[in-house]
C-alpha cells in the first residue's frame, strides 16, 4: 500500500504534489481544512477534511489510511500577516506540526517531508543561500518554520522519524496541463496579483519598496515552478523510502529576479502593460533571497526544467485565463 498523507492537499502546492504523487504510483490522501484550499483541487486521491489543530481528526486520518509517509504543506505562509499577528503563526504552524508528528509517531509512520522556506534565512546581504547558511529569520513565518525543522530533529532522535526538509524559494506558475493553479483568498503573491492587474481584474500592482540595496531598488527573489518543486518531493519521498535518512535541500532556480524584472517578463509574455503603483516597503521583506540549489540537483537528481521566468508567467497566465478563475 502506498498511501501518502498530504497536509494542505487542497492548496496550491499540495494539490500539485498530489498530482505528481499519483503519476508516480502513490495514493495521495489530501488532508485539508479548506480554510485556504479548494475542494475542486482534490482530483488525484481521497479527500480527508480535517484541521491539523484537531488532534483527533489527525489521528483518525492515520488510522483510516495508514500512510507510509507524510508530505506536510499545511501552514500559514504570509510574511506580512505573520508580522501583524505572530501569535497566530506560532499557534497554528507549531500546533499543527506537533499534532501531526505526534500522530505519526503513534501510528509508526516514519517518513516526513516538510515544506520549509528561504524565510528561515532572514536578510543576508544578497549572499547565495545554501543548506548550511545560518538561519536567522526576520519574520514570524520564517521563525515558525525554523522551529518545526528543530521539532523534526527532536522527533527523529526520540521516535525514529526520518525527514527531508525542503527550503522553498518563491513558488510560481501552474500545472502546464491546466489541471491546477494558484488561487489564494485573498491573493497576496506577486505574480498572480500582477496578472490580475494585466487582465484588469485589479486596477494596478503595487510595487512594495523601490529603495532596497538591489540592482533596481526592488526586492530580488528566486522563483521556482510549482511543477518542478513537487517533482523534488517525489524524489525526496523515494530518498526516504530508500533509507537514505535525514536531509535538507534548498529548492530554487538559482537565479534572482527583481520585482521590476518580473514585471518586464510579464510584458513580454502577455504583450500587455502592467499598471503599477509605487508603494512603500512591506514589513518583514528581505531585500534579496536567492538559492544555491546544487545539492538537490547533484544528490536528489532534481532538474528544475520548467523554472524559466517566461514559462512560469506563461503557465500562470494561461491558468488565470481559464473560465471559472476568480480573483
Ligand atoms: N510584491 C510586490 N507587490 C505585491 C506583492 C509582492 O511588490 O503586491 C513583492 C514582495 O515585496 C516580494 C516579492 O514581490 O519582494 C514576492 O512577494 P510574494 O508575496 O509573492 O512572496 P514572498 O517573497 O513574500 O514569499
Short mmCIF file of C-alpha atoms and ligand atoms in Angstrom, two decimals:
data_model
loop_
_atom_site.label_atom_id
_atom_site.label_comp_id
_atom_site.label_asym_id
_atom_site.label_seq_id
_atom_site.Cartn_x
_atom_site.Cartn_y
_atom_site.Cartn_z
CA UNK A 1 0.00 0.00 0.00
CA UNK A 2 1.47 3.34 -1.00
CA UNK A 3 -0.77 5.85 0.77
CA UNK A 4 0.83 9.23 1.38
CA UNK A 5 -0.80 11.81 3.64
CA UNK A 6 -0.61 15.26 2.06
CA UNK A 7 -1.50 18.00 4.52
CA UNK A 8 -2.69 21.06 2.65
CA UNK A 9 -3.53 18.75 -0.26
CA UNK A 10 -6.26 21.11 -1.48
CA UNK A 11 -3.90 24.09 -1.55
CA UNK A 12 -1.72 25.48 -4.32
CA UNK A 13 1.44 23.44 -3.80
CA UNK A 14 -0.25 20.48 -2.07
CA UNK A 15 -2.67 19.88 -4.95
CA UNK A 16 0.17 19.88 -7.48
CA UNK A 17 2.03 17.45 -5.18
CA UNK A 18 -0.99 15.11 -5.18
CA UNK A 19 -0.92 15.04 -8.97
CA UNK A 20 2.82 14.27 -9.03
CA UNK A 21 2.41 11.53 -6.40
CA UNK A 22 -0.46 9.90 -8.31
CA UNK A 23 1.60 9.98 -11.51
CA UNK A 24 4.44 8.26 -9.62
CA UNK A 25 2.16 5.42 -8.43
CA UNK A 26 1.31 6.62 -4.90
CA UNK A 27 -2.17 7.29 -3.49
CA UNK A 28 -2.22 10.86 -2.14
CA UNK A 29 -4.64 11.45 0.75
CA UNK A 30 -5.40 15.17 0.78
CA UNK A 31 -5.86 16.32 4.39
CA UNK A 32 -7.14 19.89 4.37
CA UNK A 33 -9.45 22.15 6.37
CA UNK A 34 -10.36 24.16 3.23
CA UNK A 35 -9.54 27.41 5.04
CA UNK A 36 -7.47 28.43 2.03
CA UNK A 37 -7.64 25.30 -0.13
CA UNK A 38 -10.19 24.31 -2.75
CA UNK A 39 -12.20 21.07 -2.72
CA UNK A 40 -12.17 21.08 -6.54
CA UNK A 41 -8.36 20.92 -6.47
CA UNK A 42 -8.52 17.44 -4.88
CA UNK A 43 -8.56 15.30 -8.02
CA UNK A 44 -5.93 12.63 -7.59
CA UNK A 45 -6.91 10.63 -4.49
CA UNK A 46 -9.19 10.65 -1.44
CA UNK A 47 -10.05 13.80 0.47
CA UNK A 48 -10.00 13.88 4.29
CA UNK A 49 -11.49 17.15 5.53
CA UNK A 50 -9.82 17.97 8.81
CA UNK A 51 -7.84 20.55 10.71
CA UNK A 52 -4.31 19.89 11.98
CA UNK A 53 -5.22 21.73 15.17
CA UNK A 54 -7.74 18.95 15.85
CA UNK A 55 -5.58 16.07 17.18
CA UNK A 56 -8.48 13.61 16.98
CA UNK A 57 -9.02 14.35 13.28
CA UNK A 58 -5.30 13.87 12.57
CA UNK A 59 -5.37 10.59 14.45
CA UNK A 60 -8.43 9.42 12.52
CA UNK A 61 -6.70 10.13 9.19
CA UNK A 62 -3.71 7.99 10.20
CA UNK A 63 -5.98 5.20 11.48
CA UNK A 64 -8.05 5.17 8.28
CA UNK A 65 -5.29 5.41 5.68
CA UNK A 66 -2.12 4.09 7.39
CA UNK A 67 0.17 6.30 5.29
CA UNK A 68 3.76 5.24 4.62
CA UNK A 69 4.81 8.89 4.52
CA UNK A 70 3.63 12.46 5.08
CA UNK A 71 4.11 15.50 2.90
CA UNK A 72 3.44 18.40 5.24
CA UNK A 73 2.37 21.53 3.34
CA UNK A 74 -0.46 22.87 5.51
CA UNK A 75 0.57 26.09 7.22
CA UNK A 76 0.03 29.81 7.36
CA UNK A 77 2.58 31.29 5.00
CA UNK A 78 2.19 35.04 4.61
CA UNK A 79 5.12 37.16 5.72
CA UNK A 80 3.11 40.36 6.23
CA UNK A 81 0.34 38.63 8.19
CA UNK A 82 2.94 36.91 10.36
CA UNK A 83 4.41 40.29 11.28
CA UNK A 84 0.99 41.67 12.22
CA UNK A 85 -0.14 38.59 14.17
CA UNK A 86 2.85 36.47 15.24
CA UNK A 87 0.81 34.60 17.85
CA UNK A 88 -1.39 33.19 15.11
CA UNK A 89 1.66 31.85 13.28
CA UNK A 90 3.21 30.25 16.37
CA UNK A 91 -0.10 28.72 17.42
CA UNK A 92 -1.20 27.31 14.06
CA UNK A 93 2.07 26.34 12.42
CA UNK A 94 3.67 24.88 15.54
CA UNK A 95 0.47 23.38 16.96
CA UNK A 96 -0.43 21.76 13.64
CA UNK A 97 3.03 20.28 13.12
CA UNK A 98 3.08 18.99 16.66
CA UNK A 99 -0.25 17.16 16.31
CA UNK A 100 0.95 15.72 13.01
CA UNK A 101 4.30 14.44 14.27
CA UNK A 102 2.79 13.03 17.45
CA UNK A 103 0.21 11.12 15.41
CA UNK A 104 2.94 9.91 13.02
CA UNK A 105 4.98 8.64 15.97
CA UNK A 106 1.94 6.89 17.49
CA UNK A 107 0.99 5.22 14.22
CA UNK A 108 4.51 4.19 13.24
CA UNK A 109 4.71 6.42 10.16
CA UNK A 110 8.44 7.10 9.81
CA UNK A 111 8.81 9.35 6.78
CA UNK A 112 8.12 13.07 6.77
CA UNK A 113 8.73 15.61 4.02
CA UNK A 114 8.46 19.14 5.32
CA UNK A 115 7.86 22.40 3.48
CA UNK A 116 10.28 24.88 4.93
CA UNK A 117 11.26 28.20 3.45
CA UNK A 118 14.02 30.58 2.48
CA UNK A 119 12.36 32.92 5.01
CA UNK A 120 14.25 30.94 7.68
CA UNK A 121 17.44 32.65 6.48
CA UNK A 122 16.39 36.25 7.05
CA UNK A 123 18.16 39.11 5.30
CA UNK A 124 21.75 38.21 4.44
CA UNK A 125 23.01 40.97 2.16
CA UNK A 126 22.21 39.18 -1.05
CA UNK A 127 24.54 36.21 -0.49
CA UNK A 128 23.54 32.98 -2.24
CA UNK A 129 21.72 30.87 0.34
CA UNK A 130 22.77 27.25 0.82
CA UNK A 131 21.64 24.47 3.10
CA UNK A 132 24.48 25.29 5.51
CA UNK A 133 23.85 29.06 5.60
CA UNK A 134 22.97 30.21 9.11
CA UNK A 135 19.24 30.58 9.66
CA UNK A 136 18.26 33.90 11.23
CA UNK A 137 14.63 34.65 10.31
CA UNK A 138 13.36 38.23 10.41
CA UNK A 139 9.65 37.40 10.42
CA UNK A 140 7.38 35.15 12.47
CA UNK A 141 6.56 32.98 9.46
CA UNK A 142 10.24 32.08 8.99
CA UNK A 143 10.74 31.67 12.73
CA UNK A 144 7.84 29.21 12.98
CA UNK A 145 9.21 27.15 10.10
CA UNK A 146 12.69 27.05 11.58
CA UNK A 147 11.21 25.85 14.87
CA UNK A 148 9.45 22.99 13.06
CA UNK A 149 12.77 21.99 11.49
CA UNK A 150 14.07 21.60 15.05
CA UNK A 151 10.92 19.73 16.06
CA UNK A 152 11.65 17.23 13.28
CA UNK A 153 15.16 16.63 14.61
CA UNK A 154 13.82 16.04 18.12
CA UNK A 155 11.16 13.61 16.89
CA UNK A 156 13.75 11.86 14.75
CA UNK A 157 16.00 11.26 17.73
CA UNK A 158 13.17 10.12 20.02
CA UNK A 159 10.81 8.27 17.68
CA UNK A 160 12.84 7.30 14.62
CA UNK A 161 11.03 9.70 12.27
CA UNK A 162 13.11 10.37 9.17
CA UNK A 163 12.73 13.69 7.41
CA UNK A 164 13.54 15.56 4.27
CA UNK A 165 13.31 19.32 4.68
CA UNK A 166 12.81 21.40 1.54
CA UNK A 167 13.51 25.10 1.89
CA UNK A 168 11.43 26.67 -0.83
CA UNK A 169 12.23 29.89 -2.56
CA UNK A 170 9.33 31.65 -4.35
CA UNK A 171 6.96 29.13 -5.85
CA UNK A 172 5.19 30.26 -9.02
CA UNK A 173 3.47 29.03 -12.18
CA UNK A 174 0.73 26.48 -12.62
CA UNK A 175 0.26 22.95 -13.85
CA UNK A 176 1.29 23.05 -17.55
CA UNK A 177 -1.68 20.76 -18.42
CA UNK A 178 -4.05 23.36 -16.93
CA UNK A 179 -5.44 20.99 -14.26
CA UNK A 180 -4.39 23.14 -11.30
CA UNK A 181 -3.06 26.58 -10.48
CA UNK A 182 -2.56 29.27 -7.89
CA UNK A 183 -5.65 30.80 -6.33
CA UNK A 184 -5.45 32.33 -2.87
CA UNK A 185 -8.16 34.19 -0.97
CA UNK A 186 -7.09 36.90 -0.55
CA UNK A 187 -4.26 36.81 -3.06
CA UNK A 188 -1.02 38.37 -1.80
CA UNK A 189 1.60 36.95 -4.17
CA UNK A 190 3.39 38.97 -6.79
CA UNK A 191 2.76 37.00 -9.97
CA UNK A 192 -1.00 36.35 -9.60
CA UNK A 193 -1.57 39.95 -8.45
CA UNK A 194 0.44 41.23 -11.38
CA UNK A 195 -1.56 39.10 -13.84
CA UNK A 196 -4.82 40.26 -12.26
CA UNK A 197 -3.69 43.84 -12.91
CA UNK A 198 -2.76 42.94 -16.51
CA UNK A 199 -6.19 41.37 -17.06
CA UNK A 200 -7.98 44.35 -15.49
CA UNK A 201 -9.30 42.33 -12.55
CA UNK A 202 -7.44 44.76 -10.30
CA UNK A 203 -6.64 48.39 -11.04
CA UNK A 204 -2.86 48.08 -10.53
CA UNK A 205 0.03 46.20 -8.96
CA UNK A 206 1.64 47.96 -6.01
CA UNK A 207 5.43 47.61 -6.00
CA UNK A 208 6.45 47.17 -2.38
CA UNK A 209 9.53 49.35 -1.99
CA UNK A 210 11.97 50.84 -4.51
CA UNK A 211 14.75 51.71 -2.08
CA UNK A 212 16.24 48.29 -1.36
CA UNK A 213 20.00 47.81 -1.88
CA UNK A 214 19.43 45.80 -5.07
CA UNK A 215 20.20 46.48 -8.76
CA UNK A 216 16.97 48.45 -9.36
CA UNK A 217 15.84 49.12 -5.79
CA UNK A 218 13.11 46.43 -5.75
CA UNK A 219 13.27 43.10 -3.91
CA UNK A 220 15.03 40.21 -5.57
CA UNK A 221 13.55 36.72 -5.31
CA UNK A 222 14.36 33.30 -6.74
CA UNK A 223 11.27 31.82 -8.41
CA UNK A 224 10.75 28.10 -8.93
CA UNK A 225 7.96 26.46 -10.95
CA UNK A 226 5.45 24.57 -8.82
CA UNK A 227 5.73 21.54 -11.11
CA UNK A 228 9.50 21.40 -10.56
CA UNK A 229 9.04 21.91 -6.84
CA UNK A 230 6.65 19.00 -6.41
CA UNK A 231 8.85 16.77 -8.58
CA UNK A 232 11.55 17.26 -5.94
CA UNK A 233 9.10 15.97 -3.32
CA UNK A 234 8.57 12.73 -5.21
CA UNK A 235 12.36 12.33 -5.37
CA UNK A 236 12.57 13.17 -1.66
CA UNK A 237 9.97 10.52 -0.87
CA UNK A 238 11.96 7.92 -2.79
CA UNK A 239 15.07 9.08 -0.91
CA UNK A 240 13.37 8.36 2.42
CA UNK A 241 11.88 5.05 1.27
CA UNK A 242 15.36 4.01 0.08
CA UNK A 243 16.57 4.58 3.66
CA UNK A 244 18.91 7.44 2.81
CA UNK A 245 17.99 9.28 6.02
CA UNK A 246 17.52 12.89 7.04
CA UNK A 247 18.36 15.61 4.56
CA UNK A 248 17.85 19.29 3.83
CA UNK A 249 17.59 20.71 0.32
CA UNK A 250 17.09 24.23 -0.98
CA UNK A 251 14.69 24.43 -3.91
CA UNK A 252 15.06 27.42 -6.19
CA UNK A 253 16.20 28.09 -9.72
CA UNK A 254 19.44 29.69 -8.52
CA UNK A 255 18.58 32.94 -10.32
CA UNK A 256 17.25 36.12 -8.75
CA UNK A 257 14.68 38.43 -10.36
CA UNK A 258 13.76 41.86 -9.08
CA UNK A 259 10.10 42.86 -8.93
CA UNK A 260 10.69 45.15 -11.91
CA UNK A 261 12.32 42.33 -13.88
CA UNK A 262 9.32 40.07 -13.20
CA UNK A 263 7.07 42.88 -14.49
CA UNK A 264 9.19 43.16 -17.64
CA UNK A 265 8.84 39.40 -18.31
CA UNK A 266 5.11 39.74 -17.88
CA UNK A 267 5.04 42.42 -20.60
CA UNK A 268 6.91 40.09 -22.93
CA UNK A 269 4.75 37.02 -22.22
CA UNK A 270 1.33 38.71 -22.26
CA UNK A 271 2.09 41.56 -24.68
CA UNK A 272 0.29 43.86 -22.28
CA UNK A 273 1.40 46.54 -19.85
CA UNK A 274 1.30 46.09 -16.08
CA UNK A 275 -0.33 49.10 -14.40
CA UNK A 276 1.85 49.95 -11.40
CA UNK A 277 1.63 51.97 -8.21
CA UNK A 278 4.91 52.66 -6.38
CA UNK A 279 4.31 51.71 -2.74
CA UNK A 280 6.31 51.50 0.46
CA UNK A 281 8.18 48.51 1.81
CA UNK A 282 6.19 45.54 3.16
CA UNK A 283 7.25 44.76 6.75
CA UNK A 284 9.34 41.59 7.06
CA UNK A 285 10.60 41.53 3.45
CA UNK A 286 14.28 40.71 2.92
CA UNK A 287 15.99 42.64 0.11
CA UNK A 288 17.24 39.56 -1.72
CA UNK A 289 16.68 35.79 -1.39
CA UNK A 290 18.47 33.63 -3.96
CA UNK A 291 19.21 29.93 -3.63
CA UNK A 292 22.10 27.68 -4.33
CA UNK A 293 20.17 24.53 -5.22
CA UNK A 294 23.16 22.41 -6.34
CA UNK A 295 22.65 19.86 -3.59
CA UNK A 296 19.13 18.99 -4.78
CA UNK A 297 20.48 18.62 -8.30
CA UNK A 298 23.54 16.53 -7.51
CA UNK A 299 22.18 14.40 -4.65
CA UNK A 300 18.48 14.06 -5.50
CA UNK A 301 18.93 14.28 -9.25
CA UNK A 302 16.47 17.19 -9.40
CA UNK A 303 16.18 19.23 -12.61
CA UNK A 304 14.13 22.46 -12.44
CA UNK A 305 13.19 22.11 -16.10
CA UNK A 306 10.15 24.43 -16.08
CA UNK A 307 11.56 27.26 -13.96
CA UNK A 308 12.40 29.91 -16.54
CA UNK A 309 10.59 33.15 -15.66
CA UNK A 310 8.83 33.14 -19.05
CA UNK A 311 7.50 29.58 -18.51
CA UNK A 312 6.26 30.38 -15.00
CA UNK A 313 4.45 33.53 -16.11
CA UNK A 314 3.02 31.83 -19.21
CA UNK A 315 1.60 28.90 -17.19
CA UNK A 316 0.22 31.25 -14.52
CA UNK A 317 -1.28 33.46 -17.24
CA UNK A 318 -2.92 30.50 -19.01
CA UNK A 319 -4.37 29.32 -15.70
CA UNK A 320 -5.72 32.78 -14.87
CA UNK A 321 -7.42 32.95 -18.28
CA UNK A 322 -9.39 29.75 -17.66
CA UNK A 323 -13.15 30.03 -17.27
CA UNK A 324 -14.10 29.87 -13.61
CA UNK A 325 -10.90 31.51 -12.40
CA UNK A 326 -11.80 34.20 -9.90
CA UNK A 327 -9.53 36.68 -8.22
N1 LIG B 1 5.47 42.15 -4.01
C1 LIG B 1 5.12 43.41 -4.50
N2 LIG B 1 3.79 43.69 -4.64
C2 LIG B 1 2.80 42.82 -4.31
C3 LIG B 1 3.17 41.55 -3.81
C4 LIG B 1 4.52 41.24 -3.67
O1 LIG B 1 5.97 44.22 -4.80
O2 LIG B 1 1.62 43.16 -4.43
C5 LIG B 1 6.90 41.83 -3.84
C6 LIG B 1 7.26 41.47 -2.40
O3 LIG B 1 7.65 42.61 -1.68
C7 LIG B 1 8.41 40.48 -2.61
C8 LIG B 1 8.09 39.83 -3.95
O4 LIG B 1 7.15 40.67 -4.61
O5 LIG B 1 9.62 41.16 -2.74
C9 LIG B 1 7.48 38.45 -3.80
O6 LIG B 1 6.43 38.54 -2.86
P1 LIG B 1 5.42 37.36 -2.64
O7 LIG B 1 4.38 37.86 -1.68
O8 LIG B 1 4.94 36.85 -3.97
O9 LIG B 1 6.28 36.19 -1.99
P2 LIG B 1 7.21 36.16 -0.66
O10 LIG B 1 8.57 36.66 -1.11
O11 LIG B 1 6.58 37.00 0.38
O12 LIG B 1 7.23 34.72 -0.30
#
